Amino acid sequence: GNSVTQMEGPVTLSEEAFLTINCTYTATGYPSLFWYVQYPGEGLQLLLKATKADDKGSNKGFEATYRKETTSFHLEKGSVQVSDSAVYFCALSEGFQKLVFGTGTRLL
Amino acid sequence: GAVVSQHPSWVICKSGTSVKIECRSLDFQATTMFWYRQFPKQSLMLMATSNEGSKATYEQGVEKDKFLINHASLTLSTLTVTSAHPEDSSFYICSATDHNSPLHFGNGTRLTVT
């Protein structure tokens, strides 16, 4: 079945450091890919998404590019802030709104 | 923006009792709601999909008699964990959609069964 693998955390960075959180996927067909963020005490929020190969999703300084050849959707940010501390989930869509999540990566 | 309210945020119950978790869409009509379960250091696992007015569709391996889902209105879905046991202790999250906008998630419910 479809699956998402993302790097284990926690990831600990200094303010203004470069962030990369790796995400790879296994899927039949061509799923849409998502990054969700969960701030402490809150629900999951959509951070960005990409619906087809080579699409780049971006939001709040975060970016991720849908790489079909490497089945990856790595999350990057050039300069992290303290306010970015959260848990980040990579996910793919198997069908309308039906998501398969990775394990989440905590950023400290 | 659209908000999904999940209640309670945490609950502790004794083994053998039942627990009900509510998921409400506050400013939109949620035609479809999803229920997820998250084990420590693991991903969110989809348990079931519920459409308003219909029976829920459960994922493989999820006991429908154990996890009762009701979606009787366009703003409320409930998950009842029946005859709870310690292995049911987990973090449960709902999400909702009106099919015209992205999924909106609740804040989750931490269930501890003693």
Short mmCIF file of C-alpha atoms in Angstrom, two decimals:
data_model
loop_
_atom_site.label_atom_id
_atom_site.label_comp_id
_atom_site.label_asym_id
_atom_site.label_seq_id
_atom_site.Cartn_x
_atom_site.Cartn_y
_atom_site.Cartn_z
CA GLY A 1 0.00 0.00 0.00
CA ASN A 2 0.90 3.65 -0.05
CA SER A 3 3.28 4.90 2.61
CA VAL A 4 5.26 7.93 3.71
CA THR A 5 8.65 7.86 5.41
CA GLN A 6 10.10 10.91 7.08
CA MET A 7 13.18 11.47 9.15
CA GLU A 8 13.01 10.82 12.84
CA GLY A 9 13.40 13.70 15.18
CA PRO A 10 13.72 15.68 17.10
CA VAL A 11 15.61 18.11 14.92
CA THR A 12 17.34 20.74 16.99
CA LEU A 13 18.52 23.90 15.26
CA SER A 14 19.72 27.34 16.18
CA GLU A 15 17.69 30.34 15.11
CA GLU A 16 18.37 31.35 11.49
CA ALA A 17 19.81 27.93 10.64
CA PHE A 18 18.82 26.11 7.45
CA LEU A 19 16.16 23.45 7.86
CA THR A 20 15.66 20.26 5.88
CA ILE A 21 13.20 17.55 6.85
CA ASN A 22 13.37 14.59 4.51
CA CYS A 23 10.26 12.85 3.24
CA THR A 24 9.98 10.01 0.76
CA TYR A 25 6.90 8.18 -0.35
CA THR A 26 5.72 4.97 -1.95
CA ALA A 27 2.55 5.14 -3.98
CA THR A 28 0.73 3.76 -6.94
CA GLY A 29 -0.32 6.43 -9.35
CA TYR A 30 0.40 10.08 -8.81
CA PRO A 31 -0.71 11.27 -5.39
CA SER A 32 -0.82 14.81 -4.15
CA LEU A 33 1.76 15.55 -1.45
CA PHE A 34 1.38 17.68 1.64
CA TRP A 35 3.21 19.06 4.63
CA TYR A 36 1.17 19.66 7.76
CA VAL A 37 2.36 21.42 10.90
CA GLN A 38 1.14 20.93 14.46
CA TYR A 39 2.02 23.67 16.93
CA PRO A 40 1.89 22.82 20.64
CA GLY A 41 -1.66 22.38 21.84
CA GLU A 42 -3.18 22.88 18.40
CA GLY A 43 -4.55 20.76 15.57
CA LEU A 44 -2.79 20.00 12.31
CA GLN A 45 -2.63 22.84 9.82
CA LEU A 46 -1.85 22.57 6.13
CA LEU A 47 1.54 24.15 5.52
CA LEU A 48 1.94 23.53 1.80
CA LYS A 49 1.08 21.09 -0.93
CA ALA A 50 1.99 19.98 -4.44
CA THR A 51 -0.30 18.13 -6.79
CA LYS A 52 2.00 16.96 -9.57
CA ALA A 53 5.62 16.23 -10.38
CA ASP A 54 8.00 19.20 -10.29
CA ASP A 55 5.43 21.37 -8.52
CA LYS A 56 6.86 23.45 -5.70
CA GLY A 57 4.70 24.21 -2.72
CA SER A 58 5.63 27.19 -0.55
CA ASN A 59 4.27 29.01 2.46
CA LYS A 60 5.70 31.09 5.32
CA GLY A 61 9.23 30.67 3.99
CA PHE A 62 8.92 26.88 3.76
CA GLU A 63 9.29 25.10 0.43
CA ALA A 64 9.01 21.55 -0.88
CA THR A 65 9.32 20.22 -4.43
CA TYR A 66 7.49 17.14 -5.70
CA ARG A 67 10.28 14.93 -7.09
CA LYS A 68 8.82 11.98 -8.91
CA GLU A 69 12.20 10.53 -9.90
CA THR A 70 13.32 10.27 -6.28
CA THR A 71 9.79 9.92 -4.83
CA SER A 72 10.62 12.71 -2.40
CA PHE A 73 9.04 15.84 -0.99
CA HIS A 74 11.65 17.31 1.34
CA LEU A 75 10.71 20.33 3.42
CA GLU A 76 13.16 23.24 3.53
CA LYS A 77 13.42 26.65 5.09
CA GLY A 78 16.36 28.98 4.73
CA SER A 79 16.24 30.56 8.18
CA VAL A 80 14.24 28.99 10.97
CA GLN A 81 12.75 30.96 13.81
CA VAL A 82 11.83 30.01 17.33
CA SER A 83 8.20 30.27 16.31
CA ASP A 84 8.72 27.41 13.83
CA SER A 85 9.05 24.93 16.71
CA ALA A 86 6.38 22.32 16.02
CA VAL A 87 5.82 18.82 14.71
CA TYR A 88 5.86 18.52 10.91
CA PHE A 89 3.98 15.76 9.09
CA CYS A 90 4.51 14.73 5.49
CA ALA A 91 1.46 13.16 3.86
CA LEU A 92 0.10 11.91 0.57
CA SER A 93 -3.44 11.78 -0.69
CA GLU A 94 -4.81 8.42 -1.74
CA GLY A 95 -8.06 9.85 -2.91
CA PHE A 96 -10.19 12.82 -2.15
CA GLN A 97 -8.99 14.15 1.18
CA LYS A 98 -7.93 10.66 2.35
CA LEU A 99 -4.42 11.11 3.71
CA VAL A 100 -1.55 8.79 4.57
CA PHE A 101 0.83 10.41 7.06
CA GLY A 102 4.45 10.01 7.97
CA THR A 103 5.48 9.66 11.61
CA GLY A 104 6.06 13.36 12.16
CA THR A 105 9.29 15.20 12.90
CA ARG A 106 9.60 17.47 15.89
CA LEU A 107 11.55 20.66 15.31
CA LEU A 108 13.04 22.30 18.38
CA GLY B 1 -10.84 30.46 9.11
CA ALA B 2 -12.75 27.26 9.42
CA VAL B 3 -12.43 25.59 12.77
CA VAL B 4 -12.94 22.06 13.98
CA SER B 5 -13.50 21.62 17.70
CA GLN B 6 -12.70 18.30 19.31
CA HIS B 7 -13.78 17.47 22.84
CA PRO B 8 -12.52 16.43 25.30
CA SER B 9 -8.86 17.24 24.81
CA TRP B 10 -7.92 14.52 27.25
CA VAL B 11 -9.76 11.82 29.15
CA ILE B 12 -8.85 9.12 31.63
CA CYS B 13 -11.20 6.21 32.06
CA LYS B 14 -11.27 2.83 33.74
CA SER B 15 -10.92 -0.36 31.82
CA GLY B 16 -14.28 -1.68 30.64
CA THR B 17 -16.01 1.69 30.39
CA SER B 18 -16.94 3.53 27.20
CA VAL B 19 -15.70 6.93 26.14
CA LYS B 20 -17.23 9.32 23.62
CA ILE B 21 -15.19 11.86 21.68
CA GLU B 22 -16.91 14.66 19.80
CA CYS B 23 -15.79 16.43 16.66
CA ARG B 24 -17.64 19.58 15.62
CA SER B 25 -17.25 21.81 12.60
CA LEU B 26 -17.94 25.31 13.87
CA ASP B 27 -18.47 27.40 10.76
CA PHE B 28 -18.95 25.02 7.87
CA GLN B 29 -20.96 21.95 7.02
CA ALA B 30 -18.75 18.90 7.25
CA THR B 31 -20.09 16.41 4.75
CA THR B 32 -17.18 14.10 5.45
CA MET B 33 -15.20 13.54 8.63
CA PHE B 34 -12.17 11.36 9.20
CA TRP B 35 -10.97 9.78 12.43
CA TYR B 36 -7.29 9.08 13.01
CA ARG B 37 -5.34 7.40 15.76
CA GLN B 38 -1.74 8.16 16.63
CA PHE B 39 0.54 5.92 18.65
CA PRO B 40 3.66 7.37 20.27
CA LYS B 41 6.37 8.04 17.69
CA GLN B 42 4.17 6.67 14.92
CA SER B 43 2.17 8.22 12.16
CA LEU B 44 -1.48 9.11 12.20
CA MET B 45 -3.40 6.05 11.13
CA LEU B 46 -6.75 6.53 9.44
CA MET B 47 -9.41 4.59 11.32
CA ALA B 48 -12.56 5.44 9.43
CA THR B 49 -14.30 7.82 7.09
CA SER B 50 -17.79 9.02 7.87
CA ASN B 51 -20.21 10.80 5.59
CA GLU B 52 -23.17 12.61 7.08
CA GLY B 53 -26.19 10.36 7.24
CA SER B 54 -24.32 7.21 6.19
CA LYS B 55 -22.56 4.41 7.97
CA ALA B 56 -18.86 4.94 8.48
CA THR B 57 -16.33 3.17 6.30
CA TYR B 58 -13.67 1.54 8.45
CA GLU B 59 -10.10 0.85 7.45
CA GLN B 60 -8.83 -2.69 7.43
CA GLY B 61 -8.02 -3.92 10.90
CA VAL B 62 -10.20 -1.41 12.74
CA GLU B 63 -12.95 -3.04 14.80
CA LYS B 64 -16.21 -1.32 13.96
CA ASP B 65 -17.92 -2.70 17.05
CA LYS B 66 -15.13 -1.35 19.19
CA PHE B 67 -14.94 2.11 17.66
CA LEU B 68 -18.46 3.32 17.01
CA ILE B 69 -18.71 6.33 14.74
CA ASN B 70 -21.82 8.42 14.32
CA HIS B 71 -22.15 11.33 11.90
CA ALA B 72 -25.76 12.28 12.36
CA SER B 73 -25.49 15.93 11.41
CA LEU B 74 -23.40 18.14 9.16
CA THR B 75 -21.60 19.63 12.12
CA LEU B 76 -21.04 16.72 14.49
CA SER B 77 -19.37 13.34 14.40
CA THR B 78 -18.72 11.20 17.45
CA LEU B 79 -16.28 8.38 18.10
CA THR B 80 -17.19 6.05 20.97
CA VAL B 81 -14.54 3.69 22.26
CA THR B 82 -16.55 0.85 23.76
CA SER B 83 -15.35 -1.33 26.62
CA ALA B 84 -12.04 0.47 26.60
CA HIS B 85 -8.85 -1.36 27.50
CA PRO B 86 -5.34 -0.06 28.18
CA GLU B 87 -4.28 -0.91 24.63
CA ASP B 88 -6.85 1.61 23.39
CA SER B 89 -4.87 4.38 25.06
CA SER B 90 -3.81 6.67 22.26
CA PHE B 91 -4.19 10.09 20.66
CA TYR B 92 -7.32 10.39 18.51
CA ILE B 93 -7.72 13.16 15.94
CA CYS B 94 -10.62 14.07 13.70
CA SER B 95 -10.67 16.06 10.50
CA ALA B 96 -13.53 17.46 8.50
CA THR B 97 -14.23 18.76 5.04
CA ASP B 98 -17.10 20.22 3.07
CA HIS B 99 -15.41 19.04 -0.15
CA ASN B 100 -14.81 22.62 -1.25
CA SER B 101 -11.89 23.40 1.01
CA PRO B 102 -8.85 21.69 2.51
CA LEU B 103 -9.16 19.37 5.48
CA HIS B 104 -9.47 20.99 8.89
CA PHE B 105 -8.23 19.10 11.91
CA GLY B 106 -9.30 19.06 15.51
CA ASN B 107 -6.75 19.44 18.30
CA GLY B 108 -6.96 15.79 19.21
CA THR B 109 -7.99 13.80 22.28
CA ARG B 110 -5.53 12.00 24.52
CA LEU B 111 -7.24 8.85 25.87
CA THR B 112 -5.70 7.00 28.79
CA VAL B 113 -7.33 3.79 29.94
CA THR B 114 -6.30 2.58 33.37
#
